[in-house]
CSV table of C-alpha atoms in Angstrom, one decimal:
chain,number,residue,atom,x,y,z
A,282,UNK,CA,117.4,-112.3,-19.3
A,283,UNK,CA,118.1,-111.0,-15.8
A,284,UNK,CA,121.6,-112.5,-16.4
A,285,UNK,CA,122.0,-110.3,-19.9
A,286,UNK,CA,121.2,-106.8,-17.7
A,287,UNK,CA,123.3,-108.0,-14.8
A,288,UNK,CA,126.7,-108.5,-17.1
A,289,UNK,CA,125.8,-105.5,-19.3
A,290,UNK,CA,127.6,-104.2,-16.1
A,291,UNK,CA,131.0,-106.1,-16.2
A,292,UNK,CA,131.3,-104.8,-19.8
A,293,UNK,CA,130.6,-101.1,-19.1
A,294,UNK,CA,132.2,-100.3,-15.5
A,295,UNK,CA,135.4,-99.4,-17.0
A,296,UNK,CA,133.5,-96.5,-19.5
A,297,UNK,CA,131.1,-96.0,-16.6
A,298,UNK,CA,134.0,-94.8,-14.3
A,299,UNK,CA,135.2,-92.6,-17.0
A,300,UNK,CA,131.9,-91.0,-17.5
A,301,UNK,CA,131.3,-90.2,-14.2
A,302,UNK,CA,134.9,-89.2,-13.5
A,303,UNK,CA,136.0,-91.7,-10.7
A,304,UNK,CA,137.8,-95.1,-10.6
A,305,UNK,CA,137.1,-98.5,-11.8
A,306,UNK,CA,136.7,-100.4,-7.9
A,307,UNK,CA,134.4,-97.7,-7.1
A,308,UNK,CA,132.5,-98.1,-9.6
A,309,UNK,CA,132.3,-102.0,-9.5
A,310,UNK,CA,130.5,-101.6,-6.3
A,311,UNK,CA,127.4,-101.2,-8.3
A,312,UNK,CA,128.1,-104.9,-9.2
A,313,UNK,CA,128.1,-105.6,-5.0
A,314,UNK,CA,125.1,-103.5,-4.9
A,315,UNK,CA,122.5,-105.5,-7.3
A,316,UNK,CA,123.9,-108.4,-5.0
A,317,UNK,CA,123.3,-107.3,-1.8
A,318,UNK,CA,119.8,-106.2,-3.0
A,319,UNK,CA,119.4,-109.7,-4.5
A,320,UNK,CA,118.4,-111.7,-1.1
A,321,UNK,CA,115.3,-108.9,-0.9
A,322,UNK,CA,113.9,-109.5,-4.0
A,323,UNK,CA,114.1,-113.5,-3.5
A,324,UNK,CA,112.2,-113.0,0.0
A,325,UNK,CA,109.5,-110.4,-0.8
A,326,UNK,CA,108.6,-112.6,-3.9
A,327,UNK,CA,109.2,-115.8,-2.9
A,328,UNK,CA,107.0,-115.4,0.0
A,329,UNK,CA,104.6,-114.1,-2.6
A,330,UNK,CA,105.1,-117.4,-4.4
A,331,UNK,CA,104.2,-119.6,-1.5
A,332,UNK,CA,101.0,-117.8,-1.5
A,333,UNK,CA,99.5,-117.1,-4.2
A,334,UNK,CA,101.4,-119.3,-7.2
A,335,UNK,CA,104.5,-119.2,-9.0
A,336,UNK,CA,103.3,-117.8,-12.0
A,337,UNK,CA,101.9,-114.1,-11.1
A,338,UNK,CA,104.7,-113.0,-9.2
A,339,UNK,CA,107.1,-114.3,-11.9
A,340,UNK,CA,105.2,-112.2,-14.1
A,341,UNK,CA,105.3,-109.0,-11.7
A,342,UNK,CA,108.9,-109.5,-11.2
A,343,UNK,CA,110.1,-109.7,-14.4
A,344,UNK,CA,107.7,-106.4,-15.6
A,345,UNK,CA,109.5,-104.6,-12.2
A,346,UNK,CA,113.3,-105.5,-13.5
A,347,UNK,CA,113.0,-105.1,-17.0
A,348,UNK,CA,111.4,-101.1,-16.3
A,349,UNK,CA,114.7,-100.6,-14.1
A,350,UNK,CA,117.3,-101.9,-15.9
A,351,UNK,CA,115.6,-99.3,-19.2
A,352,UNK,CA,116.0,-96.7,-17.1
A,353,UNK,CA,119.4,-97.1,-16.2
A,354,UNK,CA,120.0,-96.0,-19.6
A,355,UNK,CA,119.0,-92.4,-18.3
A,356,UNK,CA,120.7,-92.2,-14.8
A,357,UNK,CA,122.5,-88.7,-14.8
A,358,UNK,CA,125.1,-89.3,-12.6
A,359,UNK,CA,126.5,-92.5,-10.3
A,360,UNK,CA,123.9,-92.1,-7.2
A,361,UNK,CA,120.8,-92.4,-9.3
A,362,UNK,CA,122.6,-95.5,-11.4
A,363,UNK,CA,123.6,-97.1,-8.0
A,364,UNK,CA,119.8,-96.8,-6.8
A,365,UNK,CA,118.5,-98.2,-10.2
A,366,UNK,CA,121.0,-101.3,-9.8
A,367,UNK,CA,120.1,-101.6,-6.2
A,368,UNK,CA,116.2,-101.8,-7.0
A,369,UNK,CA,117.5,-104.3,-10.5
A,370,UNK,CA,118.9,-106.2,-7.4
A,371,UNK,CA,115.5,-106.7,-6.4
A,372,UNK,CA,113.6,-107.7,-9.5
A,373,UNK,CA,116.9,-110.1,-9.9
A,374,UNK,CA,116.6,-111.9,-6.8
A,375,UNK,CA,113.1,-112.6,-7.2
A,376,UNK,CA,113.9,-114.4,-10.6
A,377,UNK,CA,116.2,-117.2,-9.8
A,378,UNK,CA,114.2,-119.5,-7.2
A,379,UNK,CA,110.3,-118.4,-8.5
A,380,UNK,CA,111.7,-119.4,-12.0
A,381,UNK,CA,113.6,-122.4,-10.6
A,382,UNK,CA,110.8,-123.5,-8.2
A,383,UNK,CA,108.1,-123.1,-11.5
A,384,UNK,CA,110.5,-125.4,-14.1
A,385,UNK,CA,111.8,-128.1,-11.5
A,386,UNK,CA,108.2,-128.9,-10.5
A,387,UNK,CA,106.9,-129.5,-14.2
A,388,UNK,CA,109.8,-131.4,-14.8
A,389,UNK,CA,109.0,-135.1,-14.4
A,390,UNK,CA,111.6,-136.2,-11.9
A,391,UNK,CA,113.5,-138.6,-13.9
A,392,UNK,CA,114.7,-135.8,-16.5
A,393,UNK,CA,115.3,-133.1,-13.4
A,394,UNK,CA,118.7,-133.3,-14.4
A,395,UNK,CA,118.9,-132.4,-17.8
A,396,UNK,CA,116.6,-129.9,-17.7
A,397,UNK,CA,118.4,-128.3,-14.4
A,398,UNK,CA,121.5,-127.9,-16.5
A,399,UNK,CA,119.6,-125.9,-19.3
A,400,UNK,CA,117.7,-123.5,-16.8
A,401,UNK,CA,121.1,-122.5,-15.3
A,402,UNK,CA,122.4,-122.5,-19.0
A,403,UNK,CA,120.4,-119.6,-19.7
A,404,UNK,CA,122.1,-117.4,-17.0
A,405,UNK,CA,125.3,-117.9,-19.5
A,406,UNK,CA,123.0,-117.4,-22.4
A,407,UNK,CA,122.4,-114.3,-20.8
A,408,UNK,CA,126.2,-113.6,-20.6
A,409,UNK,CA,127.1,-114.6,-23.7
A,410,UNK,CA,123.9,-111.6,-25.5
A,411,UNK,CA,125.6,-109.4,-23.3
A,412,UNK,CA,128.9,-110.2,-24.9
A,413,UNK,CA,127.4,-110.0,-28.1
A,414,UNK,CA,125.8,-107.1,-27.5
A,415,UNK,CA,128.7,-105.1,-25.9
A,416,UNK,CA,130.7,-106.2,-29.1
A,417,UNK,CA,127.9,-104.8,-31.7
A,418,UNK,CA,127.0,-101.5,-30.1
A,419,UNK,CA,130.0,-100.3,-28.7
A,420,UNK,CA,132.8,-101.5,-30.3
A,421,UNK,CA,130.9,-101.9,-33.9
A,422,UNK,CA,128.8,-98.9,-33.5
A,423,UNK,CA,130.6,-96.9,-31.5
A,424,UNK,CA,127.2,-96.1,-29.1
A,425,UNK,CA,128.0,-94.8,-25.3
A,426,UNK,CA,127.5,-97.8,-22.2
A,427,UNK,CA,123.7,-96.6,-22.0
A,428,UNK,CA,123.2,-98.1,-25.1
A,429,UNK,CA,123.4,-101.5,-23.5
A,430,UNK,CA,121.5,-100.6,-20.8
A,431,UNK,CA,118.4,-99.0,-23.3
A,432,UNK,CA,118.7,-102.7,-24.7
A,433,UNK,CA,117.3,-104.7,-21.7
A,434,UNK,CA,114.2,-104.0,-22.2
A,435,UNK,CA,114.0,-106.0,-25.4
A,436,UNK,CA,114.5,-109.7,-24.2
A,437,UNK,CA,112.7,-109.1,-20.8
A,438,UNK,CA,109.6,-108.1,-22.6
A,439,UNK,CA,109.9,-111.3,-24.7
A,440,UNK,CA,110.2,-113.8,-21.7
A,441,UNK,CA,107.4,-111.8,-20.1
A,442,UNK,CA,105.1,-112.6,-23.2
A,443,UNK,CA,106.4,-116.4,-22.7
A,444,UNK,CA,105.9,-116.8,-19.2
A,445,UNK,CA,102.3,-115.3,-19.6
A,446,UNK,CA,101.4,-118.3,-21.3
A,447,UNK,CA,102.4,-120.8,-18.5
A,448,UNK,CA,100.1,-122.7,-16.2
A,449,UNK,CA,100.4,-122.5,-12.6
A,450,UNK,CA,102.4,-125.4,-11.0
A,451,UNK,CA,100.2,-127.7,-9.9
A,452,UNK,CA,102.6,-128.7,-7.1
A,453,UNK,CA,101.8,-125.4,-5.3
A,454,UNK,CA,97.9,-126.2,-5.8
A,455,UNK,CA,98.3,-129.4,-4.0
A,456,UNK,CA,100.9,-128.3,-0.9
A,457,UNK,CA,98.3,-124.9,-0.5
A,458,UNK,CA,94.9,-127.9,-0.3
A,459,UNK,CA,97.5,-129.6,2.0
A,460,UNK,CA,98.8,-127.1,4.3
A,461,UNK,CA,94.8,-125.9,4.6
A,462,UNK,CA,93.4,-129.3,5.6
A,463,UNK,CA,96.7,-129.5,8.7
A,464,UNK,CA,96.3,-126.3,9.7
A,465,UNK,CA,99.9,-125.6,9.3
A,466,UNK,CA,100.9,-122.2,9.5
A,467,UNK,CA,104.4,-120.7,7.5
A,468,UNK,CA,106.0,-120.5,10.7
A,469,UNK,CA,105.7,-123.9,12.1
A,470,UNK,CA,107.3,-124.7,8.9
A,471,UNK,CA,109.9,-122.3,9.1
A,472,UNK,CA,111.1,-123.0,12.3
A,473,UNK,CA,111.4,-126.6,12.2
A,474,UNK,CA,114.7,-127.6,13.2
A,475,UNK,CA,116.0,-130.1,10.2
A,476,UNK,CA,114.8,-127.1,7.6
A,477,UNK,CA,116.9,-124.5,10.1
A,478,UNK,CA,119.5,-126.3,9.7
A,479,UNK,CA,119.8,-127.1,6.3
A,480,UNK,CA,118.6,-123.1,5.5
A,481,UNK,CA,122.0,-122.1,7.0
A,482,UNK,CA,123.8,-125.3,5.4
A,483,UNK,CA,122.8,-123.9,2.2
A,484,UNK,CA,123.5,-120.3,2.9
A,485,UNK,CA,127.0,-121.4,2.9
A,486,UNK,CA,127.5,-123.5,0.5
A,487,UNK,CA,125.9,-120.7,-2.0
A,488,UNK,CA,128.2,-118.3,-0.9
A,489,UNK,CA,131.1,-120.7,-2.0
A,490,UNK,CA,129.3,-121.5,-5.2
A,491,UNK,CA,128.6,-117.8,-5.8
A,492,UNK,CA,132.4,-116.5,-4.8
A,493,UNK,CA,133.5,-119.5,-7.6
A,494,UNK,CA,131.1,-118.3,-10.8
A,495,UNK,CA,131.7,-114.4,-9.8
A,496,UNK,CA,134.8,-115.2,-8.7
A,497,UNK,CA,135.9,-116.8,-12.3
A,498,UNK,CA,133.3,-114.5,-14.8
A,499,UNK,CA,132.9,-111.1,-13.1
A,500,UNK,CA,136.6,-109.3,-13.3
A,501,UNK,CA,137.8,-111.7,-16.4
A,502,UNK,CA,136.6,-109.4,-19.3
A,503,UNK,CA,138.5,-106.0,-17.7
A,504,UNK,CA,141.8,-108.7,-17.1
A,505,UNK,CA,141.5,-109.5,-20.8
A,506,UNK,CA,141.7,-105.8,-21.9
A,507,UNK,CA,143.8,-103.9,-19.4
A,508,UNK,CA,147.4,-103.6,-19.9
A,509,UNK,CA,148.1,-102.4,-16.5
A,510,UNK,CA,148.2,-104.4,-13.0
A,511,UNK,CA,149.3,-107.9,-15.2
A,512,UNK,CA,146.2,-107.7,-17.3
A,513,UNK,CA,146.4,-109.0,-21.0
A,514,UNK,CA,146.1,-106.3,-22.9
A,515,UNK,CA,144.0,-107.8,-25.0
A,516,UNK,CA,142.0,-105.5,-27.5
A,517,UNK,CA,137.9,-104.5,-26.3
A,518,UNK,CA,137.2,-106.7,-29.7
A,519,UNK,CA,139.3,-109.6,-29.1
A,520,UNK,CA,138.5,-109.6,-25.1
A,521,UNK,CA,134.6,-109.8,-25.8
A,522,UNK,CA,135.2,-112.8,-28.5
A,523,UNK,CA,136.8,-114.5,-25.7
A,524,UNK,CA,133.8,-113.9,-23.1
A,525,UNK,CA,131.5,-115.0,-26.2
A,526,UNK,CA,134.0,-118.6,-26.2
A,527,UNK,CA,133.7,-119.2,-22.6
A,528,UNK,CA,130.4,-118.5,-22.2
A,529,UNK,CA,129.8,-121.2,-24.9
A,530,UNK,CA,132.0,-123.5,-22.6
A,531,UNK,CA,129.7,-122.6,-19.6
A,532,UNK,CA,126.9,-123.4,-21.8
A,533,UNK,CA,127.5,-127.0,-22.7
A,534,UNK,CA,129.3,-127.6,-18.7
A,535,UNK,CA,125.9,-126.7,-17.6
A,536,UNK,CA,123.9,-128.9,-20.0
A,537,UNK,CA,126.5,-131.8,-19.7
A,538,UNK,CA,126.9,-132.2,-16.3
A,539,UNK,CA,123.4,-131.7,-15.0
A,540,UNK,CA,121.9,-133.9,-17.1
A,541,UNK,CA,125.2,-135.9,-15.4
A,542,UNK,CA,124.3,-135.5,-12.4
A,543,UNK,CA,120.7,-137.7,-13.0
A,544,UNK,CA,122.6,-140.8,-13.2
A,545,UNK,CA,125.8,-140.1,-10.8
A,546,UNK,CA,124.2,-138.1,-8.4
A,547,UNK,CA,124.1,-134.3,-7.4
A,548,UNK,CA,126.5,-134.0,-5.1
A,549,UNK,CA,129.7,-136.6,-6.4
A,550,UNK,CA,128.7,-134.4,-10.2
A,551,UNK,CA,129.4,-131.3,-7.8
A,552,UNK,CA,132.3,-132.4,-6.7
A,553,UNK,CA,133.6,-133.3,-9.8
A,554,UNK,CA,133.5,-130.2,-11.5
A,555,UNK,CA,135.1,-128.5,-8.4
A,556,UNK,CA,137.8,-130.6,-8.3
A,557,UNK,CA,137.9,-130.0,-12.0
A,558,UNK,CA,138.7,-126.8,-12.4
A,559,UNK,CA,141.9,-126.7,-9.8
A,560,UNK,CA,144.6,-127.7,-12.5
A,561,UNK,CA,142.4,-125.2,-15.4
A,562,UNK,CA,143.7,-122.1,-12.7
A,563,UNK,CA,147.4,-122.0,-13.8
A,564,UNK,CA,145.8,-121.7,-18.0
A,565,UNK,CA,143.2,-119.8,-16.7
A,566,UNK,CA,144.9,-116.8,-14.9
A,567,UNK,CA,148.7,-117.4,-16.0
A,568,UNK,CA,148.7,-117.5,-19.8
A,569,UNK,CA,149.9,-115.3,-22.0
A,570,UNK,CA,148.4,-115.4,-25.1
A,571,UNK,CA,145.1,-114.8,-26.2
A,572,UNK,CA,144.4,-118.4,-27.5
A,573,UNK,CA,145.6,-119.5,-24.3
A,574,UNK,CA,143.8,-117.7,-22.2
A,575,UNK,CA,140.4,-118.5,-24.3
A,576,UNK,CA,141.0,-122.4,-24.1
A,577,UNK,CA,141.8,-121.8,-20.3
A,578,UNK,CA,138.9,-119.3,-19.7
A,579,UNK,CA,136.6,-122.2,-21.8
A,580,UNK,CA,138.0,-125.2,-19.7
A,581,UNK,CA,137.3,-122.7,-16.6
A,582,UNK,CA,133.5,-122.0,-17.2
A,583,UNK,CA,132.7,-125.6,-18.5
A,584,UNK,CA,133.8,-126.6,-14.6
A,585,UNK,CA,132.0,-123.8,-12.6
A,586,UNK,CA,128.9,-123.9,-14.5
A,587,UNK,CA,129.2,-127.6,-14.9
A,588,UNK,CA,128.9,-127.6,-11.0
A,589,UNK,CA,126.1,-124.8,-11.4
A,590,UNK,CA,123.7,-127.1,-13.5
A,591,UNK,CA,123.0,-128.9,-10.8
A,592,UNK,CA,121.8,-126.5,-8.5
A,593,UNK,CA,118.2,-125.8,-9.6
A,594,UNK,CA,117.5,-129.8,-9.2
A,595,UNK,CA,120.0,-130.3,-6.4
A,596,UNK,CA,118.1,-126.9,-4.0
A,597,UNK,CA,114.8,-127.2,-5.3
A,598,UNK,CA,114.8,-131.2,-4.2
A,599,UNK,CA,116.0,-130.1,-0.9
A,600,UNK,CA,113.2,-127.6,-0.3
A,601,UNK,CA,109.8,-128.4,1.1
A,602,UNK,CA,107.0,-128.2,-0.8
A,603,UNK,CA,105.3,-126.1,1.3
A,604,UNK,CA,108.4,-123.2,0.7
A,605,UNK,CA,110.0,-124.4,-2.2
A,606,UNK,CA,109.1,-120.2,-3.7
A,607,UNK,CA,110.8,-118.9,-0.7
A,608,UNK,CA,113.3,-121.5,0.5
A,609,UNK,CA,115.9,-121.8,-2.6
A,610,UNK,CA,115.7,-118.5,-3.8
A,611,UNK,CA,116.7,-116.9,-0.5
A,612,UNK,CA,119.4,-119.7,0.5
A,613,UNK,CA,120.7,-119.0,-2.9
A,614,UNK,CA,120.7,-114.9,-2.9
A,615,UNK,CA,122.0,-115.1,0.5
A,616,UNK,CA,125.0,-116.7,-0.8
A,617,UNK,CA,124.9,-113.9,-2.9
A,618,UNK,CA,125.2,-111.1,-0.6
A,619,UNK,CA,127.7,-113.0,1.2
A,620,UNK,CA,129.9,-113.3,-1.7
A,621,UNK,CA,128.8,-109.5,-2.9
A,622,UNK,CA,131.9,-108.0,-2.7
A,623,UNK,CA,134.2,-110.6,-5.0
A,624,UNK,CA,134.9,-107.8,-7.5
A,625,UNK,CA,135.8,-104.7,-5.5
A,626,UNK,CA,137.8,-107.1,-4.0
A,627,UNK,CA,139.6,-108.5,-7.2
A,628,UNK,CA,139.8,-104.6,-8.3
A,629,UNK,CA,142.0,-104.1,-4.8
A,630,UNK,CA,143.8,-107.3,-4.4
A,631,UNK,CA,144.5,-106.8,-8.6
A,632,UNK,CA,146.2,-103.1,-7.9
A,633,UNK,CA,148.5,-104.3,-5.3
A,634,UNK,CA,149.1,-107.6,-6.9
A,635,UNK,CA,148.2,-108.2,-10.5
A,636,UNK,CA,145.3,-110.0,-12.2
A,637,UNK,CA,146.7,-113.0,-12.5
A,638,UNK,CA,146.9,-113.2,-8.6
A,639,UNK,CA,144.0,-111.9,-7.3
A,640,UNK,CA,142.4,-114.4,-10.1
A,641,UNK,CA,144.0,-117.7,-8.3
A,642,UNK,CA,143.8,-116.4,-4.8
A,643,UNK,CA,139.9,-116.5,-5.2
A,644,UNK,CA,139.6,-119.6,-7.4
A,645,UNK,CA,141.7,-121.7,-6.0
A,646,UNK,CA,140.2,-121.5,-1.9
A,647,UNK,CA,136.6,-121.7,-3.4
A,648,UNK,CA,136.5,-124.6,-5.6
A,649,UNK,CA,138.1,-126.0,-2.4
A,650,UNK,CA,135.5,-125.0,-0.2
A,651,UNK,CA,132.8,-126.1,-3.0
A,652,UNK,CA,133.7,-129.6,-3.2
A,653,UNK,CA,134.3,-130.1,0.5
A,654,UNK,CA,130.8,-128.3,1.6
A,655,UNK,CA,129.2,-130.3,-1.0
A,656,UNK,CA,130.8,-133.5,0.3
A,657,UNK,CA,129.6,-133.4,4.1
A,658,UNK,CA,125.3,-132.3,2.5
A,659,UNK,CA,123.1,-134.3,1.6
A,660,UNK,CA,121.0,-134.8,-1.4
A,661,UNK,CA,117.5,-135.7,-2.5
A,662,UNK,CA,117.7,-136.9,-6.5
A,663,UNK,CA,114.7,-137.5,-8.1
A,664,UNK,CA,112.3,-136.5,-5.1
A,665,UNK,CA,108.8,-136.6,-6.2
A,666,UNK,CA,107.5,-133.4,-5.8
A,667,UNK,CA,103.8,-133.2,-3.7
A,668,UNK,CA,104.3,-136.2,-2.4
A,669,UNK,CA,105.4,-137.5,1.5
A,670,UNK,CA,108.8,-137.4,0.7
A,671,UNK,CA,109.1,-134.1,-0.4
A,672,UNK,CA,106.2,-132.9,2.3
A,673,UNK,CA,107.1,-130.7,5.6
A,674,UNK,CA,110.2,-133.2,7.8
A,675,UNK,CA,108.8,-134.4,10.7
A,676,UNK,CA,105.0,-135.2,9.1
A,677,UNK,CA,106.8,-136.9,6.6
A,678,UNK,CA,108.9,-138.9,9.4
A,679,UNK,CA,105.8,-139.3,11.0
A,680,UNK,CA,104.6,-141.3,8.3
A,681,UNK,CA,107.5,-143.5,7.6
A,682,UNK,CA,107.4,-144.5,11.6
């Protein structure tokens, strides 16, 4: 659901740049503003997790973003919409790893996989409503862009009513009895060198992972419908249709290849997909028709999110029990804010150069930099969460010695 309000965005810049009388890269900042927000939100409330549970922060958060992204639907000019998406950034961030930490450690560890692919399934879930919705009220009804907006309040409130009725993870109850009877303090966790380490390991390779999905979803519907600058010239209809198509090949990537990666690993499934989608760029970015460019756009998605089903099993298993509300959530959003200003880049590189070009010239170098980032981690598959193995580094090592 925080997906659906985010992408409501990348359907409405265009007719939110014409409302407010100013161009479409400026306006796509508001797209590099929820981002850079993003890294907030996943600290504030994943140290919240840590502390007092997964469940009532997930709760809190959801409740704070849903109110926001409703009242975007009144913002009277740009500033007050760019403060609304920055706060949405907020409530977004918070979602990803408190959500992810919550499923992965009710999950028994043999099915991580599977399920791993439909969590991150429902962020093109979320795309493919907002497609759905773009293509009912605005180009069906004819309603303005804060139309869309007014919507988000609908499905939030739904998965708010859901998520009421889960139990706390009983993970977190065991690593908070743990972490009481050591002692241990969140800062000699924090600052323990092999978690360091492989904090600003995963910074990085998030940033790559987040340039590649934004990279390939965030520009492609404004490509599809422009006629200037190389774009398609699709029609709004047709252009949406598409987004609905890939969306569906993201879907089935994600649930394919995460449940994948349970039997061939996370990282060799990673670098698969990466690897993958190099020869889709050409179909992708190049084509010229419409059917081409939704088999290419399709193939495209079924890659990148193939590679992003694995990421709530493949961070989560790398993430201490002790932090797992704080530690994937911010390596993730940090990648985020890193990679926060892919489509006022795209916009620039796209008026100089054409869509097509500033498509490949970001594809092409990330899915690169995906599959050889992922190649030189590490993994953890199948981790038994609250046990040793998944417990703080060196008292685990201490253990095994």
């Amino acid at each position: 659901m925080d997906a659906f309000d985010y992408f409501l965005v990348v359907f409405v810049y265009a007719d939110i740049a014409a409302t407010f009388h100013m161009n479409k890269a400026e306006v796509a900042f508001i797209t590099t503003a929820t981002l850079i927000m993003r890294p907030v939100g996943a600290l504030l409330f994943g140290l919240l997790a840590d502390r007092i549970g997964r469940r009532i922060p997930l709760m809190a958060d959801v409740a704070f973003y849903s109110v926001v992204g409703f009242l975007c639907a009144f913002a009277p000019n740009f500033t007050v919409l760019l403060i609304l998406r920055m706060l949405y950034g907020i409530g977004m961030g918070g979602e990803w790893g408190l959500g992810a930490a919550l499923a992965m450690e009710k999950i028994p560890p043999e099915r991580r996989g599977f399920f791993s692919g439909l969590l991150q399934a429902g962020y093109s879930v979320g795309y493919l409503l907002a497609s759905i919705a773009s293509l009912i009220v605005m180009d069906r009804l004819g309603l303005s862009w804060r139309w869309m907006f007014a919507l988000s309040i609908i499905p939030a409130l739904i998965i708010f009513i859901i998520r009421a009725r889960t139990e706390e993870s009983e993970v977190w109850e065991k690593s908070r009895e743990r972490i009481a009877l050591t002692q241990t303090s969140f800062r000699d966790i924090i600052v323990n060198p092999l978690i360091v380490r492989r904090f600003i390991y995963l910074v990085i390779l998030m940033t790559a992972f987040n340039w590649m999905s934004h990279g390939t979803q965030d520009v492609y519907p404004t490509f599809l419908s422009t006629t200037g600058h190389g774009g398609a010239g699709l029609s709004s209809t047709t252009a949406k249709w598409i987004a609905v198509a890939y969306n569906i090949g993201a879907i089935i990537g994600g649930l394919v290849f995460g449940a994948a990666s349970q039997r061939y690993g996370r990282r060799y499934t990673i670098i698969f997909c990466a690897l993958l989608g190099l020869p889709i760029v050409p179909l992708f970015a190049y084509s010229q028709s419409a059917a081409m460019l939704c088999l290419g756009s399709f193939l495209m998605q079924v890659a990148v999110q193939g590679a992003w089903g694995v990421i709530p099993a493949h961070l989560t298993e790398l993430s201490p029990d002790a932090i797992r509300g704080f530690y994937p959530g911010v390596t993730y959003q940090l990648g985020n804010l890193l990679a926060s200003l892919n489509l006022p880049i795209q916009e620039r590189v796209a008026a100089h150069h054409g869509y097509p070009f500033a498509l490949a010239v970001t594809v092409v170098p990330v899915l690169l930099a995906v599959a050889l980032l992922t190649a030189v981690g590490k993994e953890a598959k199948a981790i038994r969460f609250g046990s040793a193995e998944s417990d703080i580094p060196q008292r685990a090592d201490a253990r095994r010695a």
